[in-house]
mmCIF file of C-alpha atoms in Angstrom:
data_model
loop_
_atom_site.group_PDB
_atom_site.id
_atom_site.type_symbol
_atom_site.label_atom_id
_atom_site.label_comp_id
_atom_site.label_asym_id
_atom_site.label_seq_id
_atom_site.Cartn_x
_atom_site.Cartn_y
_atom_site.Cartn_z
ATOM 1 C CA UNK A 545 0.000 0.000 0.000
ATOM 2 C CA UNK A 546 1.140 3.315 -0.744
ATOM 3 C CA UNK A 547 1.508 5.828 2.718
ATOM 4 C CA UNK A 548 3.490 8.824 1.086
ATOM 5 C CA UNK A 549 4.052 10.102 -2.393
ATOM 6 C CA UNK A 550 7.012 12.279 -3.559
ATOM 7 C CA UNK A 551 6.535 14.715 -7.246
ATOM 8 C CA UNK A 552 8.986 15.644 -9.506
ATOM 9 C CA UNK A 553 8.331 19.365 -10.097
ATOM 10 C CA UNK A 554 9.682 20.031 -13.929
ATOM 11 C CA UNK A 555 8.147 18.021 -16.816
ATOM 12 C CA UNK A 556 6.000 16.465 -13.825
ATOM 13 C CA UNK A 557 3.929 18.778 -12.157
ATOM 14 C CA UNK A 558 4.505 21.777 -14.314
ATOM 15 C CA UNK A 559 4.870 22.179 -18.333
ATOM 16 C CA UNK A 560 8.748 24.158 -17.436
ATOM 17 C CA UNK A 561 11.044 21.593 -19.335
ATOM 18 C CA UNK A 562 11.038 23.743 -22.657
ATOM 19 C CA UNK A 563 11.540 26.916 -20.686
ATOM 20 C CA UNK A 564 14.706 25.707 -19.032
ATOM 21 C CA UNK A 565 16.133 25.030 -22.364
ATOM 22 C CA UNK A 566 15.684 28.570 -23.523
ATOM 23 C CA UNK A 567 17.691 30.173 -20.593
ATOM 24 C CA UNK A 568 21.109 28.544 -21.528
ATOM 25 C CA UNK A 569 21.312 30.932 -24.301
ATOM 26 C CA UNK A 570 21.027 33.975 -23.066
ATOM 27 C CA UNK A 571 22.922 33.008 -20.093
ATOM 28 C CA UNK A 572 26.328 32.147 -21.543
ATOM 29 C CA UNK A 573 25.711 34.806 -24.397
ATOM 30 C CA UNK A 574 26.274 37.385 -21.672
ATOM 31 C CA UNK A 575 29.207 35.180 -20.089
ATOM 32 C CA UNK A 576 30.728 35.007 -23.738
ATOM 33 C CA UNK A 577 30.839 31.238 -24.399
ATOM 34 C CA UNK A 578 29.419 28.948 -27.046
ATOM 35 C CA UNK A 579 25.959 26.986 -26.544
ATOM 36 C CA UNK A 580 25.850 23.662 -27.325
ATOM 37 C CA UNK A 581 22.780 22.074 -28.268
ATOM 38 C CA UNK A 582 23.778 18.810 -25.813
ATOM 39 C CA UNK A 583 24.252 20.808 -22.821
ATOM 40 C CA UNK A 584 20.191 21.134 -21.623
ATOM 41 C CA UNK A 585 20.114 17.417 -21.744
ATOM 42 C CA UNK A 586 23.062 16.568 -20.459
ATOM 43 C CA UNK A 587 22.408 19.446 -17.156
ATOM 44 C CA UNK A 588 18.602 17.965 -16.812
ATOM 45 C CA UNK A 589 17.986 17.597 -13.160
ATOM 46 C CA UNK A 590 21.329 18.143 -11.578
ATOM 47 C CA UNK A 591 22.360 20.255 -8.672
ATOM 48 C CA UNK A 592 24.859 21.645 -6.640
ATOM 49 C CA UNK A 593 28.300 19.849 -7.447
ATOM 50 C CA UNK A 594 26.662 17.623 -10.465
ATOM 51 C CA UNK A 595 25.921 20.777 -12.545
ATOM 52 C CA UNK A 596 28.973 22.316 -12.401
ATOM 53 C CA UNK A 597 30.953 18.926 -13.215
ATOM 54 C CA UNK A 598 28.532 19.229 -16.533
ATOM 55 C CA UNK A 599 29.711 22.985 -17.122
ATOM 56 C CA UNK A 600 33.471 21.947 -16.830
ATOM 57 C CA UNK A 601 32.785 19.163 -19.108
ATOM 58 C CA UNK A 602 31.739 21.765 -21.757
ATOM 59 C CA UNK A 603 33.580 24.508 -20.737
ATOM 60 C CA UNK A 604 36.810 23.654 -19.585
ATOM 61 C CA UNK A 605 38.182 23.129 -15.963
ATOM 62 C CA UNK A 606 38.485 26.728 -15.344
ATOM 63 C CA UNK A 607 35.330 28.127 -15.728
ATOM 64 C CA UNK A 608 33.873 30.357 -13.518
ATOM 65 C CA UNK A 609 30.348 27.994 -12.731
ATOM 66 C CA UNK A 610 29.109 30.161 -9.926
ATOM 67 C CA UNK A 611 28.457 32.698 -12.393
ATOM 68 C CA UNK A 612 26.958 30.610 -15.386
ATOM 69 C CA UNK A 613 24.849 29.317 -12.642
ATOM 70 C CA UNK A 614 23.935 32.925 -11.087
ATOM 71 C CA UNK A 615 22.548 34.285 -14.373
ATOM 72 C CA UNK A 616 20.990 31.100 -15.556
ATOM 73 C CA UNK A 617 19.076 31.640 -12.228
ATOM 74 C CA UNK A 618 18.124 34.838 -12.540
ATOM 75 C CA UNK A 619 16.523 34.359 -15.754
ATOM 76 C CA UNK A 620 14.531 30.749 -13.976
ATOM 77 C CA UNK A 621 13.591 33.827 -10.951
ATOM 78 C CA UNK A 622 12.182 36.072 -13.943
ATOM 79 C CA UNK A 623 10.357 33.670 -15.981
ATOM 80 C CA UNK A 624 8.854 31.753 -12.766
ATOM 81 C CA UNK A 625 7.378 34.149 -11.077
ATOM 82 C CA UNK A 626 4.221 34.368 -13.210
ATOM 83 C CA UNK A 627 2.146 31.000 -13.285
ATOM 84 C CA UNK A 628 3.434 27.939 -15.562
ATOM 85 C CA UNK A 629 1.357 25.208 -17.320
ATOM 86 C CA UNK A 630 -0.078 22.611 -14.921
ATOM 87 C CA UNK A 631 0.504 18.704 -16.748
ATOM 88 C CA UNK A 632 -3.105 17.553 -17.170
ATOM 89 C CA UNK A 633 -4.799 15.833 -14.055
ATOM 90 C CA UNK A 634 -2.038 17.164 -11.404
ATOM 91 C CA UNK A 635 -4.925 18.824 -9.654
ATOM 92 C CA UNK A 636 -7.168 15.877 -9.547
ATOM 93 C CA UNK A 637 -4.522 13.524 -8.539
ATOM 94 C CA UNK A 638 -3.802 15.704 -5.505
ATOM 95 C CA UNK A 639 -6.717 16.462 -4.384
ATOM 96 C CA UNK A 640 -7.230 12.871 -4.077
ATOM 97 C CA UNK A 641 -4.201 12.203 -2.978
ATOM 98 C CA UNK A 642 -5.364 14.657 0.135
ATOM 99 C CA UNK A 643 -9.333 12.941 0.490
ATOM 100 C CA UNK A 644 -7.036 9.951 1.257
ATOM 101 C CA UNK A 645 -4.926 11.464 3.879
ATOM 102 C CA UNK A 646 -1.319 10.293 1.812
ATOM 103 C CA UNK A 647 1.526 12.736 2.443
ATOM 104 C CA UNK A 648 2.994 14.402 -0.377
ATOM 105 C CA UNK A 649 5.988 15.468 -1.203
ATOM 106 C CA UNK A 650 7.982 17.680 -3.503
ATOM 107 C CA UNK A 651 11.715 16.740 -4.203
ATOM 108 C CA UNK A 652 12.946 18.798 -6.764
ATOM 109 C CA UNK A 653 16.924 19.766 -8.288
ATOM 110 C CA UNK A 654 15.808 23.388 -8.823
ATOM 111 C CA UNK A 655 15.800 25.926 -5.779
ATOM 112 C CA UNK A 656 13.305 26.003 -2.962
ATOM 113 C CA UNK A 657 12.671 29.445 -3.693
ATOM 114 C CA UNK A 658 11.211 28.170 -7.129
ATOM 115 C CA UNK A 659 9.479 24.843 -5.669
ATOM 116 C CA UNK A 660 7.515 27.305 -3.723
ATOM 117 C CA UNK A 661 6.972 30.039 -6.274
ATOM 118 C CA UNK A 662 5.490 27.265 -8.512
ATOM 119 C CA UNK A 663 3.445 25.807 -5.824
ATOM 120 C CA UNK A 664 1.987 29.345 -4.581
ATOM 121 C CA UNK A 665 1.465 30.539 -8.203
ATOM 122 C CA UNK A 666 -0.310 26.791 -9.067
ATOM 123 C CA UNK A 667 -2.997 27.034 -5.811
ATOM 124 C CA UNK A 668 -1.294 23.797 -4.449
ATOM 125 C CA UNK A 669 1.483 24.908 -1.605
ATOM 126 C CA UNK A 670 -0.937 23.826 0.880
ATOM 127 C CA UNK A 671 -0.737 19.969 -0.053
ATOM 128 C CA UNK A 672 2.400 19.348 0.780
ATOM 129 C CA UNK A 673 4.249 18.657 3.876
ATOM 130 C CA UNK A 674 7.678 18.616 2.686
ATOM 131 C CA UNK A 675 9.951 19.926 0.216
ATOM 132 C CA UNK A 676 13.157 19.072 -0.075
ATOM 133 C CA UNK A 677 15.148 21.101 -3.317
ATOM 134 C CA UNK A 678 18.119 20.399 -5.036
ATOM 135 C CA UNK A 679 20.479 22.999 -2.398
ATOM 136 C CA UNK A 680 19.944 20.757 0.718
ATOM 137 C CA UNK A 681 21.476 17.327 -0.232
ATOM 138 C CA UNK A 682 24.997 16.332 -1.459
ATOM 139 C CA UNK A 683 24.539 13.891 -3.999
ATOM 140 C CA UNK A 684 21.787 14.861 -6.949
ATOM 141 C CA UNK A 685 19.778 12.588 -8.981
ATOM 142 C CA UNK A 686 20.517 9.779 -10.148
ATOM 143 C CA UNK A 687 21.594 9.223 -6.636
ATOM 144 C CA UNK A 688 18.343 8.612 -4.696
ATOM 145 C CA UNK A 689 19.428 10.623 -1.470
ATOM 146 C CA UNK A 690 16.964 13.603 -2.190
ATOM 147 C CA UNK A 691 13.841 11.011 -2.441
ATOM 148 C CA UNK A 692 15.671 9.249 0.811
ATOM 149 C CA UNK A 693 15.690 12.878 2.380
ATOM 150 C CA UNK A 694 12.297 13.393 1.271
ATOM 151 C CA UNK A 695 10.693 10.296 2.885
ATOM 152 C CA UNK A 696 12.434 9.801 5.984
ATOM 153 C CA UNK A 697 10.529 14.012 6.500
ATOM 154 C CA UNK A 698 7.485 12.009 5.275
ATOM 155 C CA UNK A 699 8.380 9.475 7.921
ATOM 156 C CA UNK A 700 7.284 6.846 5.201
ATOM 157 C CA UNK A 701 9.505 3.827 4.099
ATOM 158 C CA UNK A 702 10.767 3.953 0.626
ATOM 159 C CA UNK A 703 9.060 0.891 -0.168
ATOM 160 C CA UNK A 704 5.555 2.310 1.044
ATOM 161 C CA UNK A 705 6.435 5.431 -0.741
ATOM 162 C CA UNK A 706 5.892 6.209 -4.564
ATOM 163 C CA UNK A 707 8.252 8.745 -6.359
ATOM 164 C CA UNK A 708 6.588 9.959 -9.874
ATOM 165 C CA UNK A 709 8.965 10.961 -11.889
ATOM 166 C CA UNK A 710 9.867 12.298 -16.185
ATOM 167 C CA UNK A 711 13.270 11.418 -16.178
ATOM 168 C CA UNK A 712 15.552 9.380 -16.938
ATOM 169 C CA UNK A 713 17.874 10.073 -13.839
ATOM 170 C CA UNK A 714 14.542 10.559 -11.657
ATOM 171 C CA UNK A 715 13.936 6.842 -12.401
ATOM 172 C CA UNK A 716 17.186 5.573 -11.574
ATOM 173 C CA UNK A 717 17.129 7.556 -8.606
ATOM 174 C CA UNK A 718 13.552 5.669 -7.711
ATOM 175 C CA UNK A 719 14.783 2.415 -8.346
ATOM 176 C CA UNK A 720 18.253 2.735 -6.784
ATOM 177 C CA UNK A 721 16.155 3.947 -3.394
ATOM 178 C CA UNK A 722 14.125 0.919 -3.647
ATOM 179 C CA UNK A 723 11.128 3.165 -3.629
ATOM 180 C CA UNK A 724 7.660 2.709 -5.961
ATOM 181 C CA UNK A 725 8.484 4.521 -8.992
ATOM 182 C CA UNK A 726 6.200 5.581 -11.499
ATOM 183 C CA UNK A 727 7.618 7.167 -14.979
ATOM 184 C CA UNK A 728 5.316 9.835 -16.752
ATOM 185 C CA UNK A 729 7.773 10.939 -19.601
ATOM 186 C CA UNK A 730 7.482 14.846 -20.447
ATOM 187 C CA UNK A 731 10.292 15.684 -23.416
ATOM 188 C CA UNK A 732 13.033 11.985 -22.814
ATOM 189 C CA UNK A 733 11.716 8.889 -24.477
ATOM 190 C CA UNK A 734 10.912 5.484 -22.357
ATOM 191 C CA UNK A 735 13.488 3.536 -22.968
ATOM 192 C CA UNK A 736 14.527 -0.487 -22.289
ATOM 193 C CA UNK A 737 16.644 0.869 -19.499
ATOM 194 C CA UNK A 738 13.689 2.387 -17.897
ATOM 195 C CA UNK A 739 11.438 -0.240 -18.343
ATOM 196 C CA UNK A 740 13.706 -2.350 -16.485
ATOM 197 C CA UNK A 741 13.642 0.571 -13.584
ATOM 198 C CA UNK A 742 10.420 1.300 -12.846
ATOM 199 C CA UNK A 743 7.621 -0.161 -11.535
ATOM 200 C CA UNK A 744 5.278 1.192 -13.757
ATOM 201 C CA UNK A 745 4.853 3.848 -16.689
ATOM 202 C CA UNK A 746 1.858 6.457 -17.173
ATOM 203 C CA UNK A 747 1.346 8.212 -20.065
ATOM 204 C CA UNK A 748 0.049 11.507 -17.795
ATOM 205 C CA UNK A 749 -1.118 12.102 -14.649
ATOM 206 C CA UNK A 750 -4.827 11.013 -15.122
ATOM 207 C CA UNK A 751 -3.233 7.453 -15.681
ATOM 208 C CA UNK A 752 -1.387 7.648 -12.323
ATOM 209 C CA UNK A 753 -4.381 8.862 -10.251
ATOM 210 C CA UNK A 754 -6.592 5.858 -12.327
ATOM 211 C CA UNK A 755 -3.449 3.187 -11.362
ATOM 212 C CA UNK A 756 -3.496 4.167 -7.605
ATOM 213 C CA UNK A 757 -7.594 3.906 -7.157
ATOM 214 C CA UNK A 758 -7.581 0.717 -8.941
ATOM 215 C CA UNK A 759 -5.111 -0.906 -6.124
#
């Protein structure tokens, strides 16, 4: 039986994906430096130490990552704080997910301060007990320490807890945790790897909140 559930934010909750992608250009245009058209897949739900280790493997050992980082925030903080696209059913799913008293969770790689924008702007910051965002933990996804993080605050075991997730490292991080994982893909492609991963694969949110009132 499930007793907690823990959301991806980007490409899960919200329709952001394609906006991240559009930062990177104006971002290192103002630092000087080349885009490359690999590096928004390749930084895809990384934090803290992870993303810069993708910037130096683009840029070159001695680039200054605080401040790619710094501006590629500040255009996130601009864009974010007016409302984003829900993903079809979120709403329904949670408010069900509430009716049946299951904590919820967010555990995202971006910034609290943006968790809770999106949340505040979306009507739903009141759902959730815990948030747990990309700054507080060491390790980011595919390591599964920020779901760990986010269920021992849910005091839920991670194999009473499901973890929905859109990505590819999101899923390995699910599976590696030993948690339920569910994979909704938003903009990267199931593939054999992820079947072998998850426990089960929705084609939107609708399907999830269908899946759990079935068990």
């Amino acid at each position: 039986m499930v007793k907690g559930v823990i959301f991806d934010l980007d490409g899960l909750m919200f329709d952001t994906e394609p906006m991240w992608t559009t930062f990177w250009r104006p971002t290192l245009e103002s630092l000087g430096l080349p885009y490359y058209e690999e590096l928004p897949d390749a930084f895809r739900g990384t934090a803290g130490e992870s993303s810069r280790r993708v910037l130096r493997s683009f840029y070159g050992e001695n680039v200054d990552t605080d401040a790619i980082l710094q501006r590629f925030n500040d255009c996130a903080r601009k864009a974010f704080s007016r409302p984003v696209p829900k993903k079809p059913g979120l709403d329904e799913l949670i408010h069900w997910l509430s009716e049946q008293n299951i904590p919820m969770a967010v555990a995202s790689s971006s910034a609290r301060e943006v968790i809770e924008r999106h949340l505040v702007n979306g009507g739903l910051e009141t759902y959730f007990q815990v948030i747990v965002s990309g700054h507080e933990v060491t390790c980011s996804k595919p390591d599964p320490e920020i779901f760990l993080l986010a269920a021992k605050k849910l005091n839920v075991k991670p194999e009473e807890c499901l973890v929905l997730e859109d990505s590819h490292n999101g899923v390995r991080a699910g599976n590696r945790g030993g948690f339920i994982t569910i994979m909704v893909p938003d903009l990267l492609p199931v593939t054999d790897e992820m079947r072998r991963l998850y426990t089960a694969e929705c084609r939107n949110l609708s399907e999830v909140l269908e899946l759990l009132k079935s068990f």
